[in-house]
PDB file of C-alpha atoms and ligand atoms in Angstrom:
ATOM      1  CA  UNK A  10      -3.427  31.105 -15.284  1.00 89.00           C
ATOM      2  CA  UNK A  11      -3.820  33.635 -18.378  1.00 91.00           C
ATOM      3  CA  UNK A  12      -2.981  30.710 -20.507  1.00 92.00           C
ATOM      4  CA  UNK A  13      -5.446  28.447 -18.838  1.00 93.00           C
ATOM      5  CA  UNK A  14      -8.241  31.428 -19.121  1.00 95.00           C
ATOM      6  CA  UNK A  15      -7.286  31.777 -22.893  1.00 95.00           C
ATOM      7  CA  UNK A  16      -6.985  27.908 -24.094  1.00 96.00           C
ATOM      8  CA  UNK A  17     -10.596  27.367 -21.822  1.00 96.00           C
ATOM      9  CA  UNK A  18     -12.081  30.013 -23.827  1.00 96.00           C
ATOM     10  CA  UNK A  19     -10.371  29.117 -27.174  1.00 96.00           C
ATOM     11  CA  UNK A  20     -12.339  25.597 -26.605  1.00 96.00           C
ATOM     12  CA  UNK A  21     -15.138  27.433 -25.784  1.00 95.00           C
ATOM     13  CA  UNK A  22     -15.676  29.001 -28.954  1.00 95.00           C
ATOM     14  CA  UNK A  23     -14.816  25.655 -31.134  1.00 95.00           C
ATOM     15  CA  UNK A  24     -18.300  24.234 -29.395  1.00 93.00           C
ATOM     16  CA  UNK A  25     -19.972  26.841 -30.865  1.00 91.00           C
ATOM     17  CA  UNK A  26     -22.592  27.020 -28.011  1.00 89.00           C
ATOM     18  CA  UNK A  27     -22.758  23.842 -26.627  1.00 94.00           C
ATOM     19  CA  UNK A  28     -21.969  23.016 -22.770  1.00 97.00           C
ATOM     20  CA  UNK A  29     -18.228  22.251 -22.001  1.00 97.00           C
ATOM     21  CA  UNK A  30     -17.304  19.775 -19.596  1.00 98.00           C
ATOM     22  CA  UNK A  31     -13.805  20.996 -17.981  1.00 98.00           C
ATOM     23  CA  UNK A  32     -12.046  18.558 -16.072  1.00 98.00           C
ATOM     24  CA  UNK A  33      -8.511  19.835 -13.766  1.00 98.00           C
ATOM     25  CA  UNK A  34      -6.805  16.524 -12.062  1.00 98.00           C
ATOM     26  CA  UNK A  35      -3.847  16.494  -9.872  1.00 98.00           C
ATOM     27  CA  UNK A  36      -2.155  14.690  -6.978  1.00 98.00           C
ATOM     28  CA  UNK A  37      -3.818  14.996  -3.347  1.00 97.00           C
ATOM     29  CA  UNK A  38      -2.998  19.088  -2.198  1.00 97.00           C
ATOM     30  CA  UNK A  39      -2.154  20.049  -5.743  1.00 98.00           C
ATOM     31  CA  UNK A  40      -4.441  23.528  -5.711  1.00 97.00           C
ATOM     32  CA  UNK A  41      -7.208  22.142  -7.702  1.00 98.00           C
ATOM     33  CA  UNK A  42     -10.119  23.173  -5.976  1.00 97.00           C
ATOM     34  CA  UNK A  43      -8.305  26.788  -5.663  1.00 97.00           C
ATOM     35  CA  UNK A  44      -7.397  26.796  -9.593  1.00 97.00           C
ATOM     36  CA  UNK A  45     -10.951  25.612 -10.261  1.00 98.00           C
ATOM     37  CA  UNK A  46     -12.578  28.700  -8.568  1.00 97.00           C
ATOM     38  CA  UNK A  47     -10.010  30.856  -9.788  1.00 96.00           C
ATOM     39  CA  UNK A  48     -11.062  29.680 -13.753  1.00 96.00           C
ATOM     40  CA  UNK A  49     -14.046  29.877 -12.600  1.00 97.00           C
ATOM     41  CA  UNK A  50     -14.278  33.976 -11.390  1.00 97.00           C
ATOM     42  CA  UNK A  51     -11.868  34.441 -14.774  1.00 97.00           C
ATOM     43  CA  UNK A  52     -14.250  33.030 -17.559  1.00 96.00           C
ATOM     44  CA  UNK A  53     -16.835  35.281 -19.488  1.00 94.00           C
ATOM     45  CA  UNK A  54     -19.692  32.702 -19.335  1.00 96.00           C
ATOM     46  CA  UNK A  55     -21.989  30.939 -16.631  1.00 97.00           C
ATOM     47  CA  UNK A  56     -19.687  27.985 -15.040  1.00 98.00           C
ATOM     48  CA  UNK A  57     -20.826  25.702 -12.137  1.00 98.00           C
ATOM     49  CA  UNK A  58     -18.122  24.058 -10.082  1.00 98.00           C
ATOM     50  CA  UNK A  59     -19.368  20.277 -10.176  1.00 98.00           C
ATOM     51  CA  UNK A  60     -15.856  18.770  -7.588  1.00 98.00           C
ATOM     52  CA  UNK A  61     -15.225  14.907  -8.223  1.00 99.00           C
ATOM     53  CA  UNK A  62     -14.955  15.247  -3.953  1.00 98.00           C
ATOM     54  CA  UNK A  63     -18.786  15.486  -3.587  1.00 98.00           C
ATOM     55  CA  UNK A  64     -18.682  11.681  -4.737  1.00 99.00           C
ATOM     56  CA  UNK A  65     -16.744  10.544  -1.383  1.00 98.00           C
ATOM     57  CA  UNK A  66     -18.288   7.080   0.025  1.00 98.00           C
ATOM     58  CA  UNK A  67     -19.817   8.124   3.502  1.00 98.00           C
ATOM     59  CA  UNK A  68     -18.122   7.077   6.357  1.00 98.00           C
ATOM     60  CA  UNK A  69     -20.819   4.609   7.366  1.00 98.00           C
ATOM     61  CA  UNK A  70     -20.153   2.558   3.766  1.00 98.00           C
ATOM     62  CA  UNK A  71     -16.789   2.882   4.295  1.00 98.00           C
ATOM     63  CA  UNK A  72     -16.724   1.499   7.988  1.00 98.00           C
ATOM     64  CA  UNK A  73     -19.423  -1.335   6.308  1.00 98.00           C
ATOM     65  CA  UNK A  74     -16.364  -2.032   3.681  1.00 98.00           C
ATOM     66  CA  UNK A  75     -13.257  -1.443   5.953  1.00 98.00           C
ATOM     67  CA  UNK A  76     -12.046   1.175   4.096  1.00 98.00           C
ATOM     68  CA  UNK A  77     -12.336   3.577   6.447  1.00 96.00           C
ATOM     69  CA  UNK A  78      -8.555   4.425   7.086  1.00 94.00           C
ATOM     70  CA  UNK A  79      -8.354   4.549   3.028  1.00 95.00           C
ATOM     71  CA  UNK A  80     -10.489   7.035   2.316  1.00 96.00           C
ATOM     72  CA  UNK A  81      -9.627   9.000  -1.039  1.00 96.00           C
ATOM     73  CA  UNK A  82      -8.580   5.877  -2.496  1.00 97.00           C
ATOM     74  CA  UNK A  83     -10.044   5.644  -5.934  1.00 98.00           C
ATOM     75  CA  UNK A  84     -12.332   2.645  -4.744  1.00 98.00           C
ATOM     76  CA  UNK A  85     -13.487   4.917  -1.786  1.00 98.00           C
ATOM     77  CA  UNK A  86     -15.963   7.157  -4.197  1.00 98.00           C
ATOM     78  CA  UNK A  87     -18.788   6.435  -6.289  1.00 98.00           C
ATOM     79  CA  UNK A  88     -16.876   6.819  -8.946  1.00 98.00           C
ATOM     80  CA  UNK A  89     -19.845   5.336 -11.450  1.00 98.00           C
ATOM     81  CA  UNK A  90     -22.497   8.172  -9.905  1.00 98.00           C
ATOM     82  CA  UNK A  91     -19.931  10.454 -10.670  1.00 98.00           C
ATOM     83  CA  UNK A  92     -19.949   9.057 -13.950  1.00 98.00           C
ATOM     84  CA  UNK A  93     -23.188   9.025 -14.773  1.00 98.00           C
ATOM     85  CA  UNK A  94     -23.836  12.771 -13.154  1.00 98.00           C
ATOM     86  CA  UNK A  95     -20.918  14.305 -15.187  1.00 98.00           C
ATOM     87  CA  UNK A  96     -23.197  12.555 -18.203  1.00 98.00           C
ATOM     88  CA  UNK A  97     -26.180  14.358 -17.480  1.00 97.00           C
ATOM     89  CA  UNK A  98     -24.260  17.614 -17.025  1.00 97.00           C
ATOM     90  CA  UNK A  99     -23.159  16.770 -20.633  1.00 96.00           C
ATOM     91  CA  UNK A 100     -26.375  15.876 -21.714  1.00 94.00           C
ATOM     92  CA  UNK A 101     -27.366  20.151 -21.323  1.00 87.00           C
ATOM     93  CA  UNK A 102     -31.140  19.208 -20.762  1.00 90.00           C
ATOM     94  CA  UNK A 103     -34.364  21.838 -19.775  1.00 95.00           C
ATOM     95  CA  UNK A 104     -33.786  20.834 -15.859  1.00 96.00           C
ATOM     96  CA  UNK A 105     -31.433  21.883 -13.412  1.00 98.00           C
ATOM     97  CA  UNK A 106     -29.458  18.830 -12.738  1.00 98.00           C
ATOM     98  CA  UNK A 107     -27.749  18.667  -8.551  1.00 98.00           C
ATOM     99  CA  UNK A 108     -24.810  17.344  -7.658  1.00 98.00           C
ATOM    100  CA  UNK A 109     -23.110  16.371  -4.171  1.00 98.00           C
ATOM    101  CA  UNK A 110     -20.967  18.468  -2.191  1.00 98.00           C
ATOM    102  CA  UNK A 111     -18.004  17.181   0.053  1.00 98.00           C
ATOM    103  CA  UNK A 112     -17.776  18.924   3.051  1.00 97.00           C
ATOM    104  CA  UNK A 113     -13.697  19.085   4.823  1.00 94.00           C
ATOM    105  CA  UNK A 114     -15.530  20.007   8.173  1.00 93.00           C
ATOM    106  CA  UNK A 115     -17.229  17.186   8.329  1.00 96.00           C
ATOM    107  CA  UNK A 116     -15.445  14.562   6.056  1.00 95.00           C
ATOM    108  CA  UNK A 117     -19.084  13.867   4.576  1.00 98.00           C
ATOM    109  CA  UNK A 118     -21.146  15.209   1.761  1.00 98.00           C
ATOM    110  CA  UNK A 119     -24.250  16.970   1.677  1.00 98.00           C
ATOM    111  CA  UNK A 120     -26.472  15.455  -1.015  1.00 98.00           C
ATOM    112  CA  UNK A 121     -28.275  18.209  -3.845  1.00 98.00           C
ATOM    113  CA  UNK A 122     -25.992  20.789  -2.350  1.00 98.00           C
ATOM    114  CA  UNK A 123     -24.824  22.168  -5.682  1.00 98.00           C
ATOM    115  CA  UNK A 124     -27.348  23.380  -8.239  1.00 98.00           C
ATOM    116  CA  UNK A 125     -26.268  23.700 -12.352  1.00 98.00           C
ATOM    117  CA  UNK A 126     -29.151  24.768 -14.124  1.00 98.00           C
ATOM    118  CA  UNK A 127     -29.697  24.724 -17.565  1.00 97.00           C
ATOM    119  CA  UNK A 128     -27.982  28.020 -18.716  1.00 97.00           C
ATOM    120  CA  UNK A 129     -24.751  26.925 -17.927  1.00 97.00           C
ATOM    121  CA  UNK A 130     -22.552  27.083 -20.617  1.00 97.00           C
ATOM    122  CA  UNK A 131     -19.260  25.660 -18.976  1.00 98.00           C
ATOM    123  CA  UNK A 132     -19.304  22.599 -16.318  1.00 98.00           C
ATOM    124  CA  UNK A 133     -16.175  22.718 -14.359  1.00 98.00           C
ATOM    125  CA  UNK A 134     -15.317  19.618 -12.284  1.00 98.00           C
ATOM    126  CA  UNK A 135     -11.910  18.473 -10.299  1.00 98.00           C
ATOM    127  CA  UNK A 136     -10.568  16.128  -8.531  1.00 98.00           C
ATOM    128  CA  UNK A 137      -7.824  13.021  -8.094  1.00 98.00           C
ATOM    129  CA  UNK A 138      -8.589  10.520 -10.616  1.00 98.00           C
ATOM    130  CA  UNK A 139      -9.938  12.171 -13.689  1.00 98.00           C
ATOM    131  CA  UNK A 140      -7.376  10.738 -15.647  1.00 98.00           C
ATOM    132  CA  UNK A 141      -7.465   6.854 -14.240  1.00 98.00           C
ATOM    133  CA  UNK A 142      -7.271   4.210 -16.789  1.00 97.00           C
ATOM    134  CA  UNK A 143      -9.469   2.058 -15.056  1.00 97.00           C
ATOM    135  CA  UNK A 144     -13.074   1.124 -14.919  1.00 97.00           C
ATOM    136  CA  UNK A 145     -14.954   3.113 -14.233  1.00 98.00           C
ATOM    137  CA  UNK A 146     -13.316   6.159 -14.205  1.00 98.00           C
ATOM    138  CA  UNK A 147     -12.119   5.769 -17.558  1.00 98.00           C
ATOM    139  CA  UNK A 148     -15.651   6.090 -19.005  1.00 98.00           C
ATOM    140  CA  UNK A 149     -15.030   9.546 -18.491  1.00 98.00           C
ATOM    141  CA  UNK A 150     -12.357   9.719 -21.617  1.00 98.00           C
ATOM    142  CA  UNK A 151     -15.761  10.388 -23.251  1.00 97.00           C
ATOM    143  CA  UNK A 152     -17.487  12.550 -20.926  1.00 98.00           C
ATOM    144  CA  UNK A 153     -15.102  14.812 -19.967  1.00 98.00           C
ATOM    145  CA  UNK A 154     -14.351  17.415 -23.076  1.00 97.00           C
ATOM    146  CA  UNK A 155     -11.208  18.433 -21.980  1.00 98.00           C
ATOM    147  CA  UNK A 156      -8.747  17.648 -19.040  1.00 98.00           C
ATOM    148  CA  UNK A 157      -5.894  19.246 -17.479  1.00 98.00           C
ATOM    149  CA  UNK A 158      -3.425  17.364 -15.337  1.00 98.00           C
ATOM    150  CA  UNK A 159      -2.462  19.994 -12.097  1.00 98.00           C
ATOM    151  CA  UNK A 160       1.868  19.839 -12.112  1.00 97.00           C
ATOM    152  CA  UNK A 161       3.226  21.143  -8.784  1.00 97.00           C
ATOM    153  CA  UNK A 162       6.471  20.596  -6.882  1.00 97.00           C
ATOM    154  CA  UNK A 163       6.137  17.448  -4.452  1.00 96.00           C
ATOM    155  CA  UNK A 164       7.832  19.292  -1.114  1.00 97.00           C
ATOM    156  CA  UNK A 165       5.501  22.287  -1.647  1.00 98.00           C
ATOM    157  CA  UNK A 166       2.181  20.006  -2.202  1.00 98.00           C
ATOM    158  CA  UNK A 167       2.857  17.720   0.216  1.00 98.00           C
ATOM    159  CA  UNK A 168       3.775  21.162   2.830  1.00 98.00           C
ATOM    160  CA  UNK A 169       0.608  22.574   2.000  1.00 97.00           C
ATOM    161  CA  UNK A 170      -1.536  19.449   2.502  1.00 96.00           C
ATOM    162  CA  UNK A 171       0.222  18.549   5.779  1.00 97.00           C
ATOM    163  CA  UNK A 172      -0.523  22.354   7.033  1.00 97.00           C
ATOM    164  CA  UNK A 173      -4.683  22.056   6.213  1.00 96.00           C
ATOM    165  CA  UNK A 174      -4.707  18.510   7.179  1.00 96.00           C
ATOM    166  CA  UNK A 175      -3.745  21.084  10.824  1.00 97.00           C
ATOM    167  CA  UNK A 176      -6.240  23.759  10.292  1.00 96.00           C
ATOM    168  CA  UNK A 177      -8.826  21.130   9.662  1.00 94.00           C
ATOM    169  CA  UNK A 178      -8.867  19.104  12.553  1.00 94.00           C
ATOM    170  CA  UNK A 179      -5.556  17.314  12.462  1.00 95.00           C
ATOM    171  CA  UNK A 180      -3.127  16.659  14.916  1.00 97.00           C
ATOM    172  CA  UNK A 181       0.617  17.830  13.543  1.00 97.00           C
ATOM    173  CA  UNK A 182       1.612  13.980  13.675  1.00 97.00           C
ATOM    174  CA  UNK A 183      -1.439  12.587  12.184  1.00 97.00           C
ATOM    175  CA  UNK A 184      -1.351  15.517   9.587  1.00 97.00           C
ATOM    176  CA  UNK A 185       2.316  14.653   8.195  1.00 97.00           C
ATOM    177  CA  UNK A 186       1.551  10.517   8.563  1.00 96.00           C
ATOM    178  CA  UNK A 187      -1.589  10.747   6.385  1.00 96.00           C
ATOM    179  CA  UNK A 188       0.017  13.619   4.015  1.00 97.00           C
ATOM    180  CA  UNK A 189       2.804  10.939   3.738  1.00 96.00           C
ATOM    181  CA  UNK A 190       0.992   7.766   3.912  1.00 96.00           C
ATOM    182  CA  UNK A 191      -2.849   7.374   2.244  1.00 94.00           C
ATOM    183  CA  UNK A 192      -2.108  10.820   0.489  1.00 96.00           C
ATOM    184  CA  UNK A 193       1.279  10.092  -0.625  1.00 97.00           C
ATOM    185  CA  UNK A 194      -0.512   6.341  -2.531  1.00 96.00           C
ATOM    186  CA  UNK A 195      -2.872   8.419  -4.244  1.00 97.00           C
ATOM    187  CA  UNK A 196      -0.441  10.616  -4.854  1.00 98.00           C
ATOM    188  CA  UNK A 197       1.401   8.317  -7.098  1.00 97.00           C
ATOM    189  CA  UNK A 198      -1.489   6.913  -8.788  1.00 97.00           C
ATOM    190  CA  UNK A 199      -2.286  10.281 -10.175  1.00 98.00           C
ATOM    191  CA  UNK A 200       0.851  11.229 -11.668  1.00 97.00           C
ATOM    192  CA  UNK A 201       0.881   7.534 -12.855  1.00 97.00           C
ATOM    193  CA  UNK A 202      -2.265   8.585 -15.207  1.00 98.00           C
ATOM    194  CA  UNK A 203      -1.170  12.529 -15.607  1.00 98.00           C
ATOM    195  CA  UNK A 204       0.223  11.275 -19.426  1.00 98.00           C
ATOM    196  CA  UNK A 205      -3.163  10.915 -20.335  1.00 98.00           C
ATOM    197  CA  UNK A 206      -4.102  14.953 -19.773  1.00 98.00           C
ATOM    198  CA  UNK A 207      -5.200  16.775 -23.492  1.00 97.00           C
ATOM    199  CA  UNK A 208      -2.528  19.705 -21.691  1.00 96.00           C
ATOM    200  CA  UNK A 209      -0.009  20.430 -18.697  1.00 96.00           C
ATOM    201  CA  UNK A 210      -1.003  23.334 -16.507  1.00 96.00           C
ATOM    202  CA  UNK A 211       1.572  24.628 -13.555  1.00 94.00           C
ATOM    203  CA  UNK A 212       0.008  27.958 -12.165  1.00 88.00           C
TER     204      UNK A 212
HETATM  205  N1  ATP B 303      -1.217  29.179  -5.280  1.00 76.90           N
HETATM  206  C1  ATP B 303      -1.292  28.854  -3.987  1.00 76.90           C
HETATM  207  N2  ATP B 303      -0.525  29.495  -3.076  1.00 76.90           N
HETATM  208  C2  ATP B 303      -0.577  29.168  -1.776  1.00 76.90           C
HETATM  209  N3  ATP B 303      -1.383  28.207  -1.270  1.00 76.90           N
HETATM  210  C3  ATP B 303      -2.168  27.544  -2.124  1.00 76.90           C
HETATM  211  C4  ATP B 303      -2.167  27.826  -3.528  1.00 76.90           C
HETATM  212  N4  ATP B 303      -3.030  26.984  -4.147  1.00 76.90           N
HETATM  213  C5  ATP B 303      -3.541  26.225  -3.160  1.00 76.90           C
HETATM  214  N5  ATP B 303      -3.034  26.554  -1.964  1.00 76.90           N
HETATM  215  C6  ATP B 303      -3.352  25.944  -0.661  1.00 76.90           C
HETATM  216  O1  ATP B 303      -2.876  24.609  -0.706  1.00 76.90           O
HETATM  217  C7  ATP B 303      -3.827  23.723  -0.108  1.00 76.90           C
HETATM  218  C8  ATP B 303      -4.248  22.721  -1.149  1.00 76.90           C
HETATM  219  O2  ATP B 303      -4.983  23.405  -2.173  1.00 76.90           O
HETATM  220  P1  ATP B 303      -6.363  22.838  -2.697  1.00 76.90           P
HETATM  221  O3  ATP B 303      -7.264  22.532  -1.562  1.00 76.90           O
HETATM  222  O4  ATP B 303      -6.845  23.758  -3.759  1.00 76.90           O
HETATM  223  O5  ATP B 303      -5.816  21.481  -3.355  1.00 76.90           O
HETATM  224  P2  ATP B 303      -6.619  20.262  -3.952  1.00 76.90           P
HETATM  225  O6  ATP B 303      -5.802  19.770  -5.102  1.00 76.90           O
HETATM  226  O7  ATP B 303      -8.018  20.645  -4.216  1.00 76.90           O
HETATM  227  O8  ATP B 303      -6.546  19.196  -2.764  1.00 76.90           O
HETATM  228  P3  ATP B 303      -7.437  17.871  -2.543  1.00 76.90           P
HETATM  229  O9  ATP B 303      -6.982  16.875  -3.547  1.00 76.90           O
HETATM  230  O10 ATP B 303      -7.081  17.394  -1.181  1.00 76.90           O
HETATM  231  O11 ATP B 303      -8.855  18.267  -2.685  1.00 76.90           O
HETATM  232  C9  ATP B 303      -4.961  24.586   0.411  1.00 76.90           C
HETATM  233  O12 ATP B 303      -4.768  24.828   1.785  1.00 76.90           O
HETATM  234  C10 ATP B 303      -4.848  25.866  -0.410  1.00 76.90           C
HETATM  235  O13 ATP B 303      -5.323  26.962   0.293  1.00 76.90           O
HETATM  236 MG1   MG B 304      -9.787  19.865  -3.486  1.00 76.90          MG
END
């Protein structure tokens, strides 16, 4: 994590002032929300957590598209609003911009639930497919300033994301056959496109 910190704020002083967009992606269970908060609490200047999760289709599109037993796919998100709002972020304007939040309670997102105002100096977003070489997540190659691909051991991911799958909700069986099964896809996918991180990062 020191590294992280130091290479975050080493980037940091190259933009000379303007707003960095920071970008951690990693396989289903990988720690990223936990490593983005912990960056987060670590850096010297204002940083709003802005999580790719917040962009989630709602259940009721994804019953409307049958894609219900899919969700976290990469075609289960609005992956151009996320797009677009990361853009905006960029962008540094007078007004405070809001973004989505995904709540695990609930498997839905509250809408305007995260505030960035202007100030910030660091945007800090996460999530599966940051690195995806495919439209239209690979628009954000340009919007993104920097990305880190999450690395993690496989049995200890995939133990952790079976055992909150089971504090959230989840039945022990349906826990380990959607950690192994929907998860482990995505899974995959992301450490398909993990070459494509500007650095490595294993906490
Ligand atoms: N360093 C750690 N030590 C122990 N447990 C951890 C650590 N980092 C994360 N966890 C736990 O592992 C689980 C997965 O972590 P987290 O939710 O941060 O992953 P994620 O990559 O954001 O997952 P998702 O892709 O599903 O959003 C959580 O229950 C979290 O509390
Ligand atoms: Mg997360």
């Amino acid at each position: 994590m020191d590294a992280f910190v130091a290479d975050v704020e080493a980037r940091l002083t190259a933009a000379a002032g303007a707003r960095l967009v920071v970008g951690i992606a990693g396989a289903p269970g990988s720690g990223k929300s936990t490593a983005a908060v912990v960056l987060q609490n670590r850096l010297r200047v204002e940083t709003v957590l802005v999580p790719m999760d917040g962009f989630h289709l709602a259940n009721e599109q994804l019953e409307r598209l049958g894609r219900r037993q899919r969700k976290g796919a990469p075609d289960t998100f609005d992956a151009a609003g996320y797009v677009a709002l990361l853009e905006r972020c960029r962008a540094a304007g007078p007004e405070t911009i809001y973004a989505p939040r995904f709540v695990r309670e609930i498997e839905e997102s509250y809408a305007a639930a995260i505030a960035l105002p202007s100030s910030a100096r660091v945007v800090l977003t996460e999530g599966n497919y940051l690195l995806l070489d495919a439209a239209p997540w690979n628009e954000l190659d340009r919007v993104i300033d920097v990305r880190y691909h999450l690395e993690i051991d496989d049995d200890v991911r995939v133990e952790r994301l079976i055992a909150r799958h089971i504090a959230f909700g989840k039945s022990p069986d349906d826990a380990r056959a959607w950690s192994l099964g929907p998860d482990e896809a995505n899974a995959r996918l992301v450490e398909r496109s993990s070459h494509r991180a500007d650095a490595l990062l294993r906490l």
